[in-house]
Amino acid sequence: MSKAISGFSRLSKDEKISWIAGEYFSNPGEASALLKKYWNADAALQQLHDEFIENTITNFYLPLGVAPNFTINGRDYIIPMATEESSVVAAAAKAAKFWSARGGFKATVINTEKIGQVHFMFNGNTEKLQAFFDVIKPKFFEGTESITANMQKRGGGILDITLRDKTTELPGYYQLHATFDTKNSMGANFINSCLEQFSKTLKEEALAYAEFTEAEKQVQVVMSILSNYVPNCTVRAEVSCPVAELNDDNGIDPQEFAAKFLTAVRIAEIEPYRAVTHNKGIMNGIDAVVVATGNDFRAVEAGVHAYASKDGQYRSLSHAQIENGIFTFWLEVPLALGTVGGLTSLHPLVKLSHEMLGNPNAGELMQIVAVAGLAQNFAALRSLTTTGIQQGHMKMHLMNILNQLQATENEKLKAVKHFETTAVSHSAVHDYISQLRNFDPTSIEKDFLQ
């Protein structure tokens, strides 16, 4: 039987929940109660969150953690990170502490150029189209003056517009390729508004251009949209120290560690299967800060992975070298971020995150986010090339397993103590909790105290 519904968006939140619970859950009362359990008791705050998206029924929590001890360009930070994955925050904090004792992180914004395109079809002479574009180019700027006025006051705006011939890939296909500087805003709405005005100007001017045939005047705009691939909106983050100072782990020779670390990075530079997981680790850090600061992590992810493939093969975003006894580890990533507009001025925890970071401008936030990604990657590679990734990760995952097993607080305390010296796995934790529940409590207590 069909469960389609008409007019769902017009139902109240309670009505939406009632219908969903009745149609899709074996225990409607339990499902409704769970959804409402996550509502905020502050009605005004809950309404604010309800209005972020459509058809809201409840809130979906992500933990907001912090990674302290980051030193970036000589300034100390505690970085907010919103993520559900165990060990991410701990790994970032561990890397931050390691490098704070070795001069900290250096970060530099390379460029802040963003891109938008009007994709259109033109059936006619390419040289004639180029001549037409050269004539009307100033009108694109004139037609958007009301849109760009405020952005220009802040030092941003439209940087340039070019005509691109893509007919070798698709017959009749051309682009207006525009570049923008949106200063401290993410700029999506600004860019898209400019592009849609460009498309109107393009069509109107084509109809009036005397040199075009009637067929050539019929320019068909397919779409006008920003690009999330921003190869000229990039930031570099790096760390460096003498190889001899890579000596934080007892029993691990710094020279051997550095050599193995460089080999691991080199493998990610040439092997796509490794590069994807390698870069995913970088994004563990980047995404967590992007989410905490109210930016668009999907756009960042898409742009970063496209950048990793810019030479035709998917490669590592980070690189390492040893030169004259100095170990250097760095990455360059495209990050189109904003500190004004969108959720940055609406979501209370996003505002708190920005204040925690000292209310950075967009360039400073790019640096912080890139550093978080580099720290995450260093921590992962350090574990991979020494103890193995599972030792630290599974220790952090222990509490999730205990919660899945509905362990009591007393059982958790005993389990944490036990697994200080025992490898963590789901089966090992399950067996240990089962033993706790089946054995004589007195004997377990004595064992715990020893």
Coordinates of C-alpha atoms in Angstrom, one line a residue:
M1 CA 0.0 0.0 0.0
S2 CA 1.3 3.5 -0.9
K3 CA 2.4 5.7 1.9
A4 CA 2.5 8.9 -0.3
I5 CA 1.0 12.0 1.3
S6 CA -0.2 15.2 -0.1
G7 CA 0.3 18.5 1.7
F8 CA 2.9 17.2 4.2
S9 CA 4.8 20.4 4.4
R10 CA 1.7 22.2 5.5
L11 CA 1.2 20.0 8.6
S12 CA 2.4 21.2 12.0
K13 CA 5.5 19.6 13.4
D14 CA 3.3 17.5 15.8
E15 CA 1.1 16.4 12.9
K16 CA 4.2 15.4 10.8
I17 CA 5.6 13.3 13.7
S18 CA 2.2 11.7 14.3
W19 CA 1.8 10.7 10.7
I20 CA 5.4 9.4 10.4
A21 CA 5.2 7.5 13.6
G22 CA 1.9 5.9 12.6
E23 CA 3.0 4.9 9.1
Y24 CA 6.6 3.8 9.6
F25 CA 7.1 2.5 13.1
S26 CA 5.8 -0.5 14.9
N27 CA 5.6 1.4 18.2
P28 CA 4.3 4.9 17.2
G29 CA 4.3 6.2 20.8
E30 CA 7.9 5.3 21.4
A31 CA 9.1 6.8 18.1
S32 CA 7.2 10.1 18.8
A33 CA 8.6 10.2 22.3
L34 CA 12.2 9.8 21.1
L35 CA 11.8 12.5 18.5
K36 CA 10.4 15.0 21.0
K37 CA 13.0 14.0 23.6
Y38 CA 15.6 15.9 21.4
W39 CA 13.6 19.1 21.3
N40 CA 15.1 22.0 23.1
A41 CA 13.2 23.2 26.1
D42 CA 13.7 26.8 25.0
A43 CA 10.8 27.3 22.5
A44 CA 12.4 30.3 20.8
L45 CA 15.7 28.4 20.3
Q46 CA 13.9 25.4 19.0
Q47 CA 12.0 27.5 16.5
L48 CA 15.2 29.0 15.3
H49 CA 16.6 25.5 14.6
D50 CA 13.3 24.4 13.1
E51 CA 13.5 27.1 10.5
F52 CA 17.0 26.3 9.3
I53 CA 15.6 23.6 7.0
E54 CA 12.2 22.3 5.7
N55 CA 10.0 19.6 7.4
T56 CA 12.0 19.7 10.7
I57 CA 10.8 17.1 13.2
T58 CA 13.6 17.2 15.7
N59 CA 17.3 18.0 16.4
F60 CA 20.1 15.6 15.4
Y61 CA 23.0 16.0 17.8
L62 CA 26.7 16.0 17.0
P63 CA 29.2 16.3 19.8
L64 CA 31.1 19.6 19.9
G65 CA 34.5 19.0 21.3
V66 CA 37.6 21.2 21.5
A67 CA 41.3 20.5 20.7
P68 CA 43.6 22.8 22.9
N69 CA 47.2 23.8 22.5
F70 CA 47.3 24.8 18.9
T71 CA 49.9 27.5 18.1
I72 CA 49.3 29.0 14.7
N73 CA 51.6 31.8 13.4
G74 CA 52.6 32.5 17.0
R75 CA 49.1 32.7 18.4
D76 CA 47.5 30.2 20.7
Y77 CA 44.1 28.6 19.9
I78 CA 41.6 26.1 21.2
I79 CA 39.8 24.8 18.2
P80 CA 36.1 23.7 18.2
M81 CA 35.4 20.5 16.4
A82 CA 31.9 19.0 15.7
T83 CA 32.2 15.4 14.8
E84 CA 30.8 12.0 15.7
E85 CA 34.0 10.0 15.0
S86 CA 36.1 8.7 17.9
S87 CA 39.7 9.8 18.2
V88 CA 39.5 12.8 15.9
V89 CA 39.6 15.4 18.6
A90 CA 42.1 13.5 20.7
A91 CA 44.4 13.0 17.7
A92 CA 44.2 16.7 16.8
A93 CA 45.0 17.8 20.4
K94 CA 47.9 15.4 20.6
A95 CA 49.4 16.7 17.4
A96 CA 48.8 20.3 18.5
K97 CA 50.7 19.7 21.8
F98 CA 53.5 17.9 19.9
W99 CA 54.1 20.8 17.5
S100 CA 53.5 23.6 20.1
A101 CA 56.8 22.5 21.6
R102 CA 58.5 22.8 18.2
G103 CA 57.4 26.2 17.1
G104 CA 53.8 25.5 16.2
F105 CA 52.1 25.6 12.9
K106 CA 52.7 28.2 10.1
A107 CA 49.8 29.0 7.8
T108 CA 49.5 31.3 4.8
V109 CA 46.5 32.3 2.6
I110 CA 47.7 32.0 -1.0
N111 CA 44.6 33.4 -2.8
T112 CA 40.9 34.0 -2.2
E113 CA 39.4 33.9 -5.7
K114 CA 36.1 32.2 -6.1
I115 CA 34.4 31.1 -9.3
G116 CA 31.0 31.1 -11.0
Q117 CA 29.8 30.2 -14.5
V118 CA 27.0 30.8 -16.9
H119 CA 26.7 27.7 -19.0
F120 CA 25.1 28.4 -22.4
M121 CA 24.6 27.0 -25.9
F122 CA 25.3 29.1 -29.0
N123 CA 24.9 27.8 -32.5
G124 CA 27.0 30.1 -34.7
N125 CA 30.4 31.5 -35.4
T126 CA 32.8 31.4 -32.5
E127 CA 34.8 34.5 -33.7
K128 CA 31.6 36.4 -34.0
L129 CA 30.6 35.4 -30.4
Q130 CA 34.0 36.5 -29.1
A131 CA 33.6 39.9 -30.8
F132 CA 30.1 40.2 -29.3
F133 CA 31.4 39.3 -25.8
D134 CA 34.2 41.9 -26.1
V135 CA 31.7 44.6 -26.9
I136 CA 29.2 43.8 -24.1
K137 CA 31.6 42.8 -21.3
P138 CA 31.3 46.2 -19.6
K139 CA 27.5 45.7 -19.5
F140 CA 27.9 42.6 -17.2
F141 CA 29.5 44.9 -14.6
E142 CA 27.0 47.7 -15.1
G143 CA 24.0 45.3 -14.9
T144 CA 25.2 44.0 -11.5
E145 CA 26.1 47.3 -9.8
S146 CA 23.1 47.1 -7.4
I147 CA 24.2 43.6 -6.4
T148 CA 27.9 44.3 -6.0
A149 CA 27.7 47.8 -4.3
N150 CA 27.9 46.6 -0.7
M151 CA 30.5 43.9 -1.5
Q152 CA 32.7 46.5 -3.3
K153 CA 32.5 48.7 -0.1
R154 CA 34.2 45.8 1.7
G155 CA 36.9 45.5 -0.9
G156 CA 35.4 42.6 -2.9
G157 CA 33.2 42.1 -5.9
I158 CA 33.6 40.7 -9.5
L159 CA 37.2 40.3 -10.4
D160 CA 36.9 39.3 -14.1
I161 CA 34.6 37.7 -16.7
T162 CA 35.9 35.6 -19.6
L163 CA 34.3 33.7 -22.5
R164 CA 35.3 30.1 -22.7
D165 CA 34.9 27.9 -25.7
K166 CA 34.0 24.3 -24.7
T167 CA 32.7 23.2 -28.1
T168 CA 35.4 20.5 -28.5
E169 CA 33.8 18.7 -25.5
L170 CA 30.2 19.5 -26.3
P171 CA 29.0 21.0 -29.6
G172 CA 27.6 24.5 -29.1
Y173 CA 28.7 24.8 -25.4
Y174 CA 30.3 28.0 -24.1
Q175 CA 30.7 29.5 -20.6
L176 CA 30.9 32.9 -19.1
H177 CA 33.6 32.2 -16.5
A178 CA 33.6 34.7 -13.7
T179 CA 35.9 35.2 -10.7
F180 CA 35.0 36.9 -7.5
D181 CA 36.3 38.0 -4.2
T182 CA 33.7 37.8 -1.5
K183 CA 35.8 38.9 1.5
N184 CA 34.5 37.5 4.7
S185 CA 31.3 35.9 3.4
M186 CA 31.0 32.4 1.8
G187 CA 29.5 34.3 -1.1
A188 CA 27.2 31.7 -2.6
N189 CA 24.1 33.9 -2.8
F190 CA 26.1 36.9 -4.0
I191 CA 27.8 34.9 -6.8
N192 CA 24.6 33.2 -7.9
S193 CA 22.8 36.5 -8.0
C194 CA 25.5 38.1 -10.2
L195 CA 25.5 35.1 -12.5
E196 CA 21.8 35.1 -13.0
Q197 CA 22.0 38.8 -13.9
F198 CA 24.8 38.0 -16.4
S199 CA 22.6 35.5 -18.1
K200 CA 19.8 38.1 -18.5
T201 CA 22.3 40.6 -19.9
L202 CA 23.7 37.9 -22.3
K203 CA 20.3 37.0 -23.7
E204 CA 19.1 40.6 -24.0
E205 CA 22.2 41.8 -25.7
A206 CA 22.3 38.8 -28.1
L207 CA 18.8 39.6 -29.3
A208 CA 19.9 43.2 -30.0
Y209 CA 23.3 42.4 -31.6
A210 CA 23.1 43.4 -35.3
E211 CA 26.0 41.1 -36.4
F212 CA 24.2 38.0 -35.3
T213 CA 21.9 36.0 -37.5
E214 CA 18.5 35.2 -36.2
A215 CA 19.7 31.7 -35.2
E216 CA 22.7 33.2 -33.4
K217 CA 20.6 35.6 -31.4
Q218 CA 18.8 32.7 -29.8
V219 CA 21.4 32.1 -27.0
Q220 CA 20.1 29.3 -24.7
V221 CA 21.3 29.7 -21.1
V222 CA 21.4 26.2 -19.5
M223 CA 22.3 27.2 -16.0
S224 CA 24.0 29.9 -13.9
I225 CA 25.7 28.6 -10.8
L226 CA 28.8 29.0 -8.7
S227 CA 31.5 26.4 -8.7
N228 CA 32.6 24.7 -5.5
Y229 CA 35.9 23.9 -7.2
V230 CA 38.1 26.9 -6.1
P231 CA 41.7 26.1 -7.1
N232 CA 42.7 29.7 -6.6
C233 CA 41.1 30.0 -3.1
T234 CA 43.9 28.2 -1.3
V235 CA 45.8 28.1 2.0
R236 CA 49.0 26.4 3.0
A237 CA 49.7 25.0 6.5
E238 CA 53.0 23.5 7.6
V239 CA 55.2 22.4 10.4
S240 CA 58.9 21.9 10.6
C241 CA 61.7 21.0 13.0
P242 CA 65.1 19.3 13.0
V243 CA 64.8 15.6 12.5
A244 CA 66.5 15.0 15.9
E245 CA 63.5 16.7 17.6
L246 CA 61.1 14.1 16.3
N247 CA 61.8 12.3 19.6
D248 CA 58.6 12.2 21.5
D249 CA 58.1 8.4 21.4
N250 CA 60.4 6.3 23.6
G251 CA 62.1 3.5 21.7
I252 CA 61.5 5.1 18.3
D253 CA 64.6 6.5 16.6
P254 CA 63.8 10.0 15.1
Q255 CA 65.7 9.3 11.9
E256 CA 63.9 6.1 11.3
F257 CA 60.5 7.7 12.1
A258 CA 61.1 10.6 9.7
A259 CA 62.2 8.2 6.9
K260 CA 59.2 6.0 7.4
F261 CA 56.9 9.0 7.6
L262 CA 58.2 10.4 4.3
T263 CA 57.7 7.0 2.7
A264 CA 54.1 6.8 3.9
V265 CA 53.4 10.3 2.4
R266 CA 55.1 9.3 -0.8
I267 CA 52.9 6.2 -1.1
A268 CA 49.8 8.5 -0.7
E269 CA 51.2 10.7 -3.5
I270 CA 51.4 7.9 -6.0
E271 CA 48.7 5.3 -4.9
P272 CA 45.1 6.5 -5.2
Y273 CA 43.7 3.7 -3.0
R274 CA 45.9 4.9 -0.2
A275 CA 45.4 8.6 -1.1
V276 CA 41.7 8.5 -0.6
T277 CA 42.0 7.2 3.0
H278 CA 45.0 9.5 3.6
N279 CA 42.9 12.5 2.5
K280 CA 39.9 11.3 4.4
G281 CA 42.0 11.6 7.5
I282 CA 42.8 15.2 6.6
M283 CA 39.1 15.9 6.1
N284 CA 38.4 14.4 9.6
G285 CA 40.0 17.6 11.0
I286 CA 38.9 20.0 8.3
D287 CA 35.2 19.0 8.3
A288 CA 34.9 19.1 12.1
V289 CA 36.0 22.7 12.2
V290 CA 34.0 23.6 9.1
V291 CA 30.8 22.2 10.7
A292 CA 31.5 23.9 14.1
T293 CA 31.9 27.3 12.4
G294 CA 28.7 27.0 10.3
N295 CA 30.4 26.6 6.9
D296 CA 29.4 24.2 4.1
F297 CA 31.4 21.0 4.6
R298 CA 29.9 19.3 1.5
A299 CA 31.2 22.2 -0.7
V300 CA 34.6 22.0 1.0
E301 CA 34.8 18.2 0.5
A302 CA 33.8 18.4 -3.2
G303 CA 36.3 21.1 -3.9
V304 CA 39.2 19.5 -1.9
H305 CA 38.8 16.1 -3.6
A306 CA 38.7 17.8 -7.1
Y307 CA 41.9 19.6 -6.2
A308 CA 43.5 16.3 -5.2
S309 CA 42.8 15.1 -8.8
K310 CA 43.9 18.3 -10.5
D311 CA 46.8 16.6 -12.5
G312 CA 44.6 13.7 -13.7
Q313 CA 45.3 11.3 -10.8
Y314 CA 43.9 11.4 -7.3
R315 CA 46.8 12.1 -4.9
S316 CA 47.8 13.1 -1.4
L317 CA 47.0 16.6 -0.3
S318 CA 49.9 16.7 2.1
H319 CA 53.6 16.4 1.4
A320 CA 56.8 16.0 3.4
Q321 CA 60.5 16.4 2.9
I322 CA 63.8 16.3 4.8
E323 CA 66.4 18.9 3.7
N324 CA 69.6 19.8 5.5
G325 CA 68.4 17.8 8.5
I326 CA 65.1 19.7 8.7
F327 CA 61.8 17.8 8.6
T328 CA 58.9 19.7 6.9
F329 CA 55.3 18.6 6.5
W330 CA 52.7 20.6 4.7
L331 CA 49.5 20.7 2.8
E332 CA 47.8 23.1 0.4
V333 CA 44.0 23.0 0.1
P334 CA 41.3 25.0 -1.5
L335 CA 38.9 26.4 1.2
A336 CA 36.1 28.7 0.4
L337 CA 34.9 29.8 3.9
G338 CA 33.0 32.6 5.4
T339 CA 32.7 34.3 8.8
V340 CA 29.6 36.4 8.0
G341 CA 26.2 35.4 6.6
G342 CA 24.5 32.0 6.7
L343 CA 24.5 30.1 10.0
T344 CA 27.4 32.2 11.3
S345 CA 25.0 34.9 12.5
L346 CA 22.1 32.5 13.4
H347 CA 23.3 29.3 15.1
P348 CA 24.2 30.1 18.8
L349 CA 26.9 27.4 18.9
V350 CA 28.4 28.6 15.6
K351 CA 28.7 32.1 17.0
L352 CA 30.2 30.6 20.1
S353 CA 32.8 28.7 18.0
H354 CA 33.8 31.9 16.2
E355 CA 34.2 33.8 19.4
M356 CA 36.3 30.9 20.8
L357 CA 38.6 31.3 17.9
G358 CA 38.8 35.1 18.4
N359 CA 36.3 36.0 15.7
P360 CA 38.6 35.4 12.8
N361 CA 38.1 36.9 9.4
A362 CA 37.7 34.5 6.4
G363 CA 41.4 34.3 5.7
E364 CA 42.3 33.5 9.4
L365 CA 39.6 30.8 9.5
M366 CA 41.1 29.3 6.3
Q367 CA 44.4 29.0 8.1
I368 CA 42.9 27.5 11.3
V369 CA 40.9 24.9 9.3
A370 CA 43.9 23.9 7.2
V371 CA 46.0 23.5 10.3
A372 CA 43.4 21.2 11.8
G373 CA 43.6 19.1 8.7
L374 CA 47.4 18.9 8.8
A375 CA 47.4 18.1 12.6
Q376 CA 44.9 15.3 12.0
N377 CA 47.0 13.9 9.1
F378 CA 50.2 14.1 11.2
A379 CA 48.6 12.2 14.1
A380 CA 47.3 9.5 11.8
L381 CA 50.6 9.0 10.0
R382 CA 52.4 9.0 13.3
S383 CA 50.2 6.2 14.5
L384 CA 50.3 4.3 11.3
T385 CA 54.1 4.3 11.1
T386 CA 54.7 3.5 14.7
T387 CA 52.1 1.7 16.9
G388 CA 49.5 1.1 14.2
I389 CA 46.2 3.0 13.9
Q390 CA 44.0 0.7 15.9
Q391 CA 45.8 1.0 19.2
G392 CA 44.8 4.7 19.7
H393 CA 41.6 4.6 17.7
M394 CA 40.1 1.6 19.5
K395 CA 41.0 3.0 22.9
M396 CA 38.9 6.1 22.0
H397 CA 36.2 3.8 20.6
L398 CA 36.0 1.8 23.8
M399 CA 33.3 4.1 25.3
N400 CA 31.1 3.7 22.3
I401 CA 31.3 -0.1 22.6
L402 CA 30.5 0.1 26.3
N403 CA 27.5 2.3 25.6
Q404 CA 26.3 -0.2 22.9
L405 CA 26.5 -2.9 25.6
Q406 CA 24.6 -0.6 28.1
A407 CA 27.4 -0.9 30.6
T408 CA 26.9 0.7 34.0
E409 CA 29.2 3.4 35.3
N410 CA 30.9 0.9 37.5
E411 CA 31.4 -1.5 34.6
K412 CA 32.8 1.4 32.5
L413 CA 35.4 2.2 35.2
K414 CA 36.5 -1.4 35.4
A415 CA 36.6 -1.8 31.6
V416 CA 38.7 1.4 31.1
K417 CA 41.2 0.1 33.7
H418 CA 41.3 -3.4 32.2
F419 CA 41.9 -2.1 28.6
E420 CA 44.8 0.1 29.6
T421 CA 46.9 -2.9 28.9
T422 CA 44.7 -5.0 26.7
A423 CA 43.9 -4.6 23.0
V424 CA 40.4 -3.2 22.4
S425 CA 38.0 -4.9 20.0
H426 CA 34.2 -5.2 20.1
S427 CA 34.4 -8.9 20.9
A428 CA 37.0 -8.4 23.6
V429 CA 34.9 -5.7 25.3
H430 CA 31.8 -7.9 25.0
D431 CA 33.5 -10.8 26.6
Y432 CA 34.9 -8.7 29.4
I433 CA 31.5 -7.2 30.3
S434 CA 30.0 -10.6 30.1
Q435 CA 32.6 -11.9 32.6
L436 CA 31.9 -9.0 34.9
R437 CA 28.2 -9.8 34.9
N438 CA 28.6 -13.5 35.4
F439 CA 31.5 -13.7 37.9
D440 CA 31.6 -13.1 41.6
P441 CA 31.5 -9.3 42.0
T442 CA 33.8 -9.6 45.1
S443 CA 36.6 -11.3 43.1
I444 CA 36.2 -8.9 40.2
E445 CA 36.6 -6.0 42.6
K446 CA 39.7 -7.5 44.1
D447 CA 41.2 -8.0 40.6
F448 CA 40.3 -4.4 39.7
L449 CA 42.1 -3.0 42.8
Q450 CA 45.3 -4.9 42.2

